[in-house]
mmCIF file of C-alpha atoms in Angstrom:
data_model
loop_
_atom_site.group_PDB
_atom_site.id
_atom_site.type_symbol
_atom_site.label_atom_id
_atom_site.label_comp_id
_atom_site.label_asym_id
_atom_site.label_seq_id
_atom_site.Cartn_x
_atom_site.Cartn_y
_atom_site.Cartn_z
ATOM 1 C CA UNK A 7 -21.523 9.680 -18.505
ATOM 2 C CA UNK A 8 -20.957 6.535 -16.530
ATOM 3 C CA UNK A 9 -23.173 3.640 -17.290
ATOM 4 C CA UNK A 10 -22.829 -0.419 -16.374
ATOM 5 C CA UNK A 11 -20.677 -1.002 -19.032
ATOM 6 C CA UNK A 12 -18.447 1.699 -18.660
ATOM 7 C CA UNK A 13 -17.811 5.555 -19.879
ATOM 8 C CA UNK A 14 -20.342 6.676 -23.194
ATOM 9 C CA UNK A 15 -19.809 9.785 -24.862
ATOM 10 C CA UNK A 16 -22.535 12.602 -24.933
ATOM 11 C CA UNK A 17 -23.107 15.642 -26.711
ATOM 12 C CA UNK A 18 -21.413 14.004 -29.972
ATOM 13 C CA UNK A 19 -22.937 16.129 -33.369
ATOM 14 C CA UNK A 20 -23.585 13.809 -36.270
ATOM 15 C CA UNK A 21 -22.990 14.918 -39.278
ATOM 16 C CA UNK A 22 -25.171 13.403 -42.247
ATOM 17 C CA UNK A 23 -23.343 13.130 -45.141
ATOM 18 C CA UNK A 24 -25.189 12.176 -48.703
ATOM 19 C CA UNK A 25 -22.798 11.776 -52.041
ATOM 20 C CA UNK A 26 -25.253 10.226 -54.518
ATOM 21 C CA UNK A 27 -23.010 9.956 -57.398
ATOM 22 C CA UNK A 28 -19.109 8.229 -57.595
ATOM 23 C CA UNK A 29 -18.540 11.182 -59.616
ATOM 24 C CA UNK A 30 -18.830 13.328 -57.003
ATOM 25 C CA UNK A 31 -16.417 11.594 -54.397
ATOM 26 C CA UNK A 32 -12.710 13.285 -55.027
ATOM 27 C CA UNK A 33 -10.112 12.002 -57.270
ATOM 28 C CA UNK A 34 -7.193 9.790 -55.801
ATOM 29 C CA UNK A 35 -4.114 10.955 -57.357
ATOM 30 C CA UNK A 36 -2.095 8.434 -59.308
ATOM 31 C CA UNK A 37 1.316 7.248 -57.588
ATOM 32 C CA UNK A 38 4.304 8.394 -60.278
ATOM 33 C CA UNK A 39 5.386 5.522 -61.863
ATOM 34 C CA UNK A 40 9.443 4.693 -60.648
ATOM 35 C CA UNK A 41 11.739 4.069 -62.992
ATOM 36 C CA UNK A 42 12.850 0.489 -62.222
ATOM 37 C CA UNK A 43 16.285 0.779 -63.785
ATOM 38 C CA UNK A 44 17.037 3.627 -61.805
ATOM 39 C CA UNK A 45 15.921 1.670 -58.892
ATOM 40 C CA UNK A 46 17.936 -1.366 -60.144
ATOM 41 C CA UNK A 47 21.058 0.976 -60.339
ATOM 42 C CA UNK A 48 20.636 2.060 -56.919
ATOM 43 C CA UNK A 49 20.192 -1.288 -55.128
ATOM 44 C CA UNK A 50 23.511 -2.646 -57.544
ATOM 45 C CA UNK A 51 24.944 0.887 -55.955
ATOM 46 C CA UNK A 52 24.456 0.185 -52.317
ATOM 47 C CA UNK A 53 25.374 -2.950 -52.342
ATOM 48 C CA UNK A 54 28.669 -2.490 -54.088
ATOM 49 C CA UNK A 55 29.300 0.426 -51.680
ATOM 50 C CA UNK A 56 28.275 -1.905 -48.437
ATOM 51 C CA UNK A 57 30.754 -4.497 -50.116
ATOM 52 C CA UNK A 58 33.463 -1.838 -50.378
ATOM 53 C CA UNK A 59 32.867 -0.718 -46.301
ATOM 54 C CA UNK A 60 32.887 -4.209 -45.098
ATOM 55 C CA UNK A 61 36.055 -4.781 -47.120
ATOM 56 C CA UNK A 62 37.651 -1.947 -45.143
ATOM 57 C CA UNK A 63 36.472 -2.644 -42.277
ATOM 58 C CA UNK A 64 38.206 -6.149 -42.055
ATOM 59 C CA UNK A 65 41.749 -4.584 -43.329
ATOM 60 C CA UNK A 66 41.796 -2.608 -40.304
#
């Protein structure tokens, strides 16, 4: 519907939601915890392998 201050929407359904309790609202699952040396081993990884293709790189 056009009005003075623009474009509204009409024939929206509302829907009334009550949750009285916290308990009732769902669970969030827990992120997995990462194992931070496995992380550290990969970022000590990439960077020896980004070392290696730079050092190739300049031979040629």
């Amino acid at each position: 519907m056009k009005t003075p201050r623009g474009y509204e929407a009409m024939n929206i359904d509302i829907v009334k939601r009550n949750i009285n309790s916290i308990r009732k609202l769902p669970k969030i699952q827990k992120k997995k915890e990462t194992d931070s040396k496995q992380t550290e081993i990969s970022g000590e990884l990439f960077q020896s392998t980004l070392a290696m293709l730079f050092r190739e790189a300049l031979k040629k």
